[in-house]
Amino acid sequence: MNKIFEQPLYAYARSPDQDAPAPVRHQVIVIGAGPVGLAAAIDLAQQGVEVVVLDDNDKVSFGSRAICFAQRTLEIADRLGCARPMVGKGVLWNTGKVFFDDRKVYEFNLQPDEGYAHPAFINLQQYYFEQFMVERVRALQAQGAPIEIRGRNKVEAIGTHDDHVKLEVETPEGSYTVEADWLIACDGANSPTRRMLGLDFVGRVFEDNFLIADVIMEADFPSERWFWFDPPFNRGQSALLHKQPDNVWRIDLQLGWDIDKEREKRPENVIPRLKAMLGEDVQFELEWVSIYTFQCRRMEKFRHGRVIFAGDSAHQVSPFGARGANSGLQDTDNLCWKLKMVLDGPAPDGLLDSYDVERTHGADENILNSTRSTDFITPKSEMSRILRDAVLDLSEHYDFARPLVNSGRLSVPCTYDGSPLNSADALDGPAETRPGSPCPDAPLGDEFLLPKLAGKFTLLTIDADAPDMIEEEGVTVERLALSVKDDRTLALKRRYMGDAEGAVYLIRPDQHVAARRDSYEDNAFRHAIRRAIGKE
C-alpha cells in the first residue's frame, strides 16, 4: 500500500480562533480539502481573498478515486500553479480503444489537432493531485498569501444569516465557533453541509454495481484507455483498463445489480476475476478495491444565500467519462472570480446567481451525457441490448456507426449558451469560440495563448484596433493585441477568426468568452463588461 495514505499533510494544530473571546469572522471558509475545495481555496488566495479550509481528515483521500484529468482541468490547474507537477507525474494519453467480445472494433484519438499546451488527458491518482495542491498551498503561505488548512476540524453545525454563516467546529481539543462572510461546501457526495441545511439531490440511481480495483503490476499494455463490451472474462458485462503512475492500473468490472457487495470486495473473490482478465501468470498486488453504484443527480440550486455548493456536494455523475472531478474544477473556476468581484465591490451580489445558472447548466449537460453512456453500457431491455450489439458490430467496419458507440463520452468543458453574462454574438466566427465558450488554447510562437488570459478580464484583439485599456464600473480591462499574419498563428486564426479579417473578444477571468465582434465598438464593449459582471 502506498505510504502516502499514512502521512498527514495538514496535521491538526490549535488555531487562535479556538482561544478567541468571540467568534472570528473570515472572508471565505471552504469545507473539504479534496481537489475541488483546494482548487477553490488556491484560486481565492491567489486573488488576495482570505480563506480557511476545514476538513475532518488530515491526509490525502484513501485510494485512487478520480484518476482521469482532462485538458481543461490541466489548463485551470496551470493558472493555479499546479499543472507542472501533475503533468510531470501523470500518464499522458490520447488514444482509446473499444473492444466487443474478444475483438477491437475501433479506436479514437482525443487530440488529433495539434497546438495545445496540455494533453487531452492525463491519468493521475487523486492522492497525488491533492498532494500537489497542498504543496501549492504551502508555497502560497510562504509568499504571505491569506490561506490556511485546518486538519481534523469537523464542522458539526451550520447557522445561516443574511450577512454571514456561523459554524460549530469539533477538534481533538474540543469545539469552537467561527464565522464566514461566505461558505463554499466541497465536502463530497455525502455532503454533511447539504444534510445540515436540509437539502437533497434530485435525479436517478442506476441499478448496477461496478468493481474498482487498483492493482500494482509490471505490464506492457500501452498508455491508452481500453474498454470492453461483453468480454470473454466478464460475460454479459463490461470492463475498463487504465494505466496510472507507479505501475498502478485501474480496472473497472461491471458486476450486475443483485450482488453481495462486501463479499465481492474480498480478495479471494476479486483476484480470480482479475486473473481471468489479465492472465493466470500475471503477477499483481491489490492496492485498493471498492464497489460503486451509478448515480446521476444534482441539487436543484447550487447557491443558498451565503452557502455555495461545488463539486460532488452539488452534483453526481457516473464515473464513465471522467466528469466528476473535472466538472468540479470547472465549478470553482466559474465561482471564484465572481466571489472576488462581489467581495471587492465592482459586482453586485446577484453576480453569484449566474454561478448557479451556468453550473447547473453544466451539471445537466454532464448528467445527460453520463446517463446516455450508462444506458448504452448497461442496456435495460433485451431490445436495447440487441440494438447496442448491432451498433458495435457495425462500428468495426463502418465509420458512420462509431459515433453511436458510447463507452463513456469523455469530459469536455461546458459552453454557457444562454448565460445572462453573454452579449449577443456579433462575429461570423468559429462556433467553438462563440459567447459562453471556454477559450481554446493556441500556440503563439514559443508561448501559448491561455496563460495570457488568466485571472482577469482581457480585450483580445486579432488584427483589429482598440484601446490598450478600458475602465468600466470599477473593472480594468487590458488589451492583448495579436495578429495572424504568419504561419505560426494558423491555429489561432482557425479557432478565433474563421474567415473574418479581424476580431475583438471580451474574455472573462475564467477564460470564457463574454462577447465578440469583428471590430472594436466602444459602447458595445462597455455594455458587454457591465453585462459580464451582472450590472446589465
mmCIF file of N, CA and C in Angstrom, residues 26-71:
data_model
loop_
_atom_site.group_PDB
_atom_site.id
_atom_site.type_symbol
_atom_site.label_atom_id
_atom_site.label_comp_id
_atom_site.label_asym_id
_atom_site.label_seq_id
_atom_site.Cartn_x
_atom_site.Cartn_y
_atom_site.Cartn_z
ATOM 1 N N HIS A 26 -14.145 35.207 9.037
ATOM 2 C CA HIS A 26 -13.255 35.082 7.884
ATOM 3 C C HIS A 26 -14.019 35.457 6.615
ATOM 4 N N GLN A 27 -13.283 35.863 5.579
ATOM 5 C CA GLN A 27 -13.952 36.211 4.333
ATOM 6 C C GLN A 27 -14.625 34.977 3.720
ATOM 7 N N VAL A 28 -13.856 33.897 3.600
ATOM 8 C CA VAL A 28 -14.385 32.671 2.987
ATOM 9 C C VAL A 28 -13.892 31.475 3.783
ATOM 10 N N ILE A 29 -14.796 30.552 4.067
ATOM 11 C CA ILE A 29 -14.430 29.240 4.594
ATOM 12 C C ILE A 29 -14.841 28.196 3.568
ATOM 13 N N VAL A 30 -13.929 27.276 3.303
ATOM 14 C CA VAL A 30 -14.184 26.142 2.416
ATOM 15 C C VAL A 30 -14.239 24.888 3.264
ATOM 16 N N ILE A 31 -15.285 24.096 3.111
ATOM 17 C CA ILE A 31 -15.360 22.801 3.800
ATOM 18 C C ILE A 31 -14.961 21.714 2.809
ATOM 19 N N GLY A 32 -13.874 21.009 3.124
ATOM 20 C CA GLY A 32 -13.424 19.912 2.278
ATOM 21 C C GLY A 32 -12.088 20.214 1.623
ATOM 22 N N ALA A 33 -11.078 19.382 1.886
ATOM 23 C CA ALA A 33 -9.740 19.561 1.320
ATOM 24 C C ALA A 33 -9.453 18.537 0.236
ATOM 25 N N GLY A 34 -10.497 18.180 -0.534
ATOM 26 C CA GLY A 34 -10.286 17.381 -1.732
ATOM 27 C C GLY A 34 -9.861 18.289 -2.878
ATOM 28 N N PRO A 35 -9.782 17.750 -4.109
ATOM 29 C CA PRO A 35 -9.342 18.567 -5.241
ATOM 30 C C PRO A 35 -10.179 19.828 -5.456
ATOM 31 N N VAL A 36 -11.498 19.732 -5.288
ATOM 32 C CA VAL A 36 -12.362 20.878 -5.558
ATOM 33 C C VAL A 36 -12.202 21.947 -4.483
ATOM 34 N N GLY A 37 -12.216 21.541 -3.214
ATOM 35 C CA GLY A 37 -12.053 22.503 -2.136
ATOM 36 C C GLY A 37 -10.699 23.190 -2.169
ATOM 37 N N LEU A 38 -9.642 22.425 -2.442
ATOM 38 C CA LEU A 38 -8.308 23.022 -2.513
ATOM 39 C C LEU A 38 -8.193 23.956 -3.709
ATOM 40 N N ALA A 39 -8.806 23.587 -4.833
ATOM 41 C CA ALA A 39 -8.772 24.465 -6.009
ATOM 42 C C ALA A 39 -9.449 25.790 -5.708
ATOM 43 N N ALA A 40 -10.593 25.741 -5.032
ATOM 44 C CA ALA A 40 -11.295 26.973 -4.676
ATOM 45 C C ALA A 40 -10.440 27.838 -3.757
ATOM 46 N N ALA A 41 -9.821 27.222 -2.766
ATOM 47 C CA ALA A 41 -9.023 27.977 -1.807
ATOM 48 C C ALA A 41 -7.804 28.606 -2.473
ATOM 49 N N ILE A 42 -7.124 27.848 -3.328
ATOM 50 C CA ILE A 42 -5.946 28.382 -4.024
ATOM 51 C C ILE A 42 -6.339 29.541 -4.935
ATOM 52 N N ASP A 43 -7.420 29.353 -5.674
ATOM 53 C CA ASP A 43 -7.884 30.387 -6.589
ATOM 54 C C ASP A 43 -8.163 31.687 -5.840
ATOM 55 N N LEU A 44 -8.877 31.587 -4.736
ATOM 56 C CA LEU A 44 -9.211 32.778 -3.963
ATOM 57 C C LEU A 44 -7.961 33.410 -3.346
ATOM 58 N N ALA A 45 -7.083 32.590 -2.783
ATOM 59 C CA ALA A 45 -5.878 33.122 -2.135
ATOM 60 C C ALA A 45 -4.987 33.840 -3.135
ATOM 61 N N GLN A 46 -4.905 33.314 -4.353
ATOM 62 C CA GLN A 46 -4.097 33.971 -5.372
ATOM 63 C C GLN A 46 -4.633 35.353 -5.726
ATOM 64 N N GLN A 47 -5.935 35.558 -5.468
ATOM 65 C CA GLN A 47 -6.538 36.862 -5.723
ATOM 66 C C GLN A 47 -6.558 37.750 -4.478
ATOM 67 N N GLY A 48 -5.913 37.277 -3.400
ATOM 68 C CA GLY A 48 -5.833 38.070 -2.189
ATOM 69 C C GLY A 48 -7.012 37.925 -1.255
ATOM 70 N N VAL A 49 -7.898 36.964 -1.506
ATOM 71 C CA VAL A 49 -9.051 36.731 -0.638
ATOM 72 C C VAL A 49 -8.631 35.830 0.522
ATOM 73 N N GLU A 50 -8.964 36.210 1.726
ATOM 74 C CA GLU A 50 -8.616 35.417 2.907
ATOM 75 C C GLU A 50 -9.531 34.200 2.988
ATOM 76 N N VAL A 51 -8.924 33.005 3.071
ATOM 77 C CA VAL A 51 -9.697 31.774 3.005
ATOM 78 C C VAL A 51 -9.136 30.741 3.974
ATOM 79 N N VAL A 52 -10.046 30.020 4.635
ATOM 80 C CA VAL A 52 -9.701 28.934 5.547
ATOM 81 C C VAL A 52 -10.375 27.661 5.060
ATOM 82 N N VAL A 53 -9.614 26.578 4.966
ATOM 83 C CA VAL A 53 -10.147 25.266 4.579
ATOM 84 C C VAL A 53 -10.269 24.406 5.824
ATOM 85 N N LEU A 54 -11.451 23.836 6.036
ATOM 86 C CA LEU A 54 -11.697 22.929 7.160
ATOM 87 C C LEU A 54 -11.937 21.529 6.627
ATOM 88 N N ASP A 55 -11.308 20.533 7.247
ATOM 89 C CA ASP A 55 -11.521 19.143 6.846
ATOM 90 C C ASP A 55 -11.403 18.262 8.070
ATOM 91 N N ASP A 56 -12.276 17.271 8.163
ATOM 92 C CA ASP A 56 -12.209 16.383 9.329
ATOM 93 C C ASP A 56 -11.103 15.345 9.181
ATOM 94 N N ASN A 57 -10.452 15.297 8.019
ATOM 95 C CA ASN A 57 -9.317 14.417 7.790
ATOM 96 C C ASN A 57 -8.041 15.251 7.872
ATOM 97 N N ASP A 58 -6.885 14.615 7.794
ATOM 98 C CA ASP A 58 -5.624 15.359 7.699
ATOM 99 C C ASP A 58 -4.678 14.737 6.684
ATOM 100 N N LYS A 59 -5.218 13.842 5.858
ATOM 101 C CA LYS A 59 -4.415 13.123 4.869
ATOM 102 C C LYS A 59 -5.083 13.201 3.502
ATOM 103 N N VAL A 60 -4.378 12.681 2.501
ATOM 104 C CA VAL A 60 -4.985 12.582 1.172
ATOM 105 C C VAL A 60 -6.117 11.555 1.205
ATOM 106 N N SER A 61 -6.970 11.599 0.190
ATOM 107 C CA SER A 61 -8.065 10.638 0.084
ATOM 108 C C SER A 61 -7.510 9.230 -0.076
ATOM 109 N N PHE A 62 -8.149 8.272 0.578
ATOM 110 C CA PHE A 62 -7.714 6.877 0.512
ATOM 111 C C PHE A 62 -8.128 6.279 -0.825
ATOM 112 N N GLY A 63 -7.176 5.656 -1.520
ATOM 113 C CA GLY A 63 -7.471 5.049 -2.813
ATOM 114 C C GLY A 63 -7.342 6.057 -3.940
ATOM 115 N N SER A 64 -7.238 5.547 -5.167
ATOM 116 C CA SER A 64 -7.004 6.410 -6.318
ATOM 117 C C SER A 64 -8.182 7.333 -6.600
ATOM 118 N N ARG A 65 -9.404 6.820 -6.446
ATOM 119 C CA ARG A 65 -10.616 7.595 -6.712
ATOM 120 C C ARG A 65 -10.563 8.179 -8.115
ATOM 121 N N ALA A 66 -10.719 9.506 -8.238
ATOM 122 C CA ALA A 66 -10.643 10.123 -9.562
ATOM 123 C C ALA A 66 -9.233 9.957 -10.114
ATOM 124 N N ILE A 67 -9.125 9.544 -11.382
ATOM 125 C CA ILE A 67 -7.786 9.394 -11.968
ATOM 126 C C ILE A 67 -7.635 10.108 -13.309
ATOM 127 N N CYS A 68 -8.715 10.404 -14.016
ATOM 128 C CA CYS A 68 -8.619 10.964 -15.359
ATOM 129 C C CYS A 68 -8.857 12.475 -15.318
ATOM 130 N N PHE A 69 -7.848 13.237 -15.669
ATOM 131 C CA PHE A 69 -7.961 14.690 -15.635
ATOM 132 C C PHE A 69 -7.798 15.243 -17.050
ATOM 133 N N ALA A 70 -8.836 15.985 -17.479
ATOM 134 C CA ALA A 70 -8.933 16.433 -18.853
ATOM 135 C C ALA A 70 -8.115 17.691 -19.101
ATOM 136 N N GLN A 71 -7.959 18.001 -20.387
ATOM 137 C CA GLN A 71 -7.179 19.159 -20.794
ATOM 138 C C GLN A 71 -7.651 20.443 -20.110
#
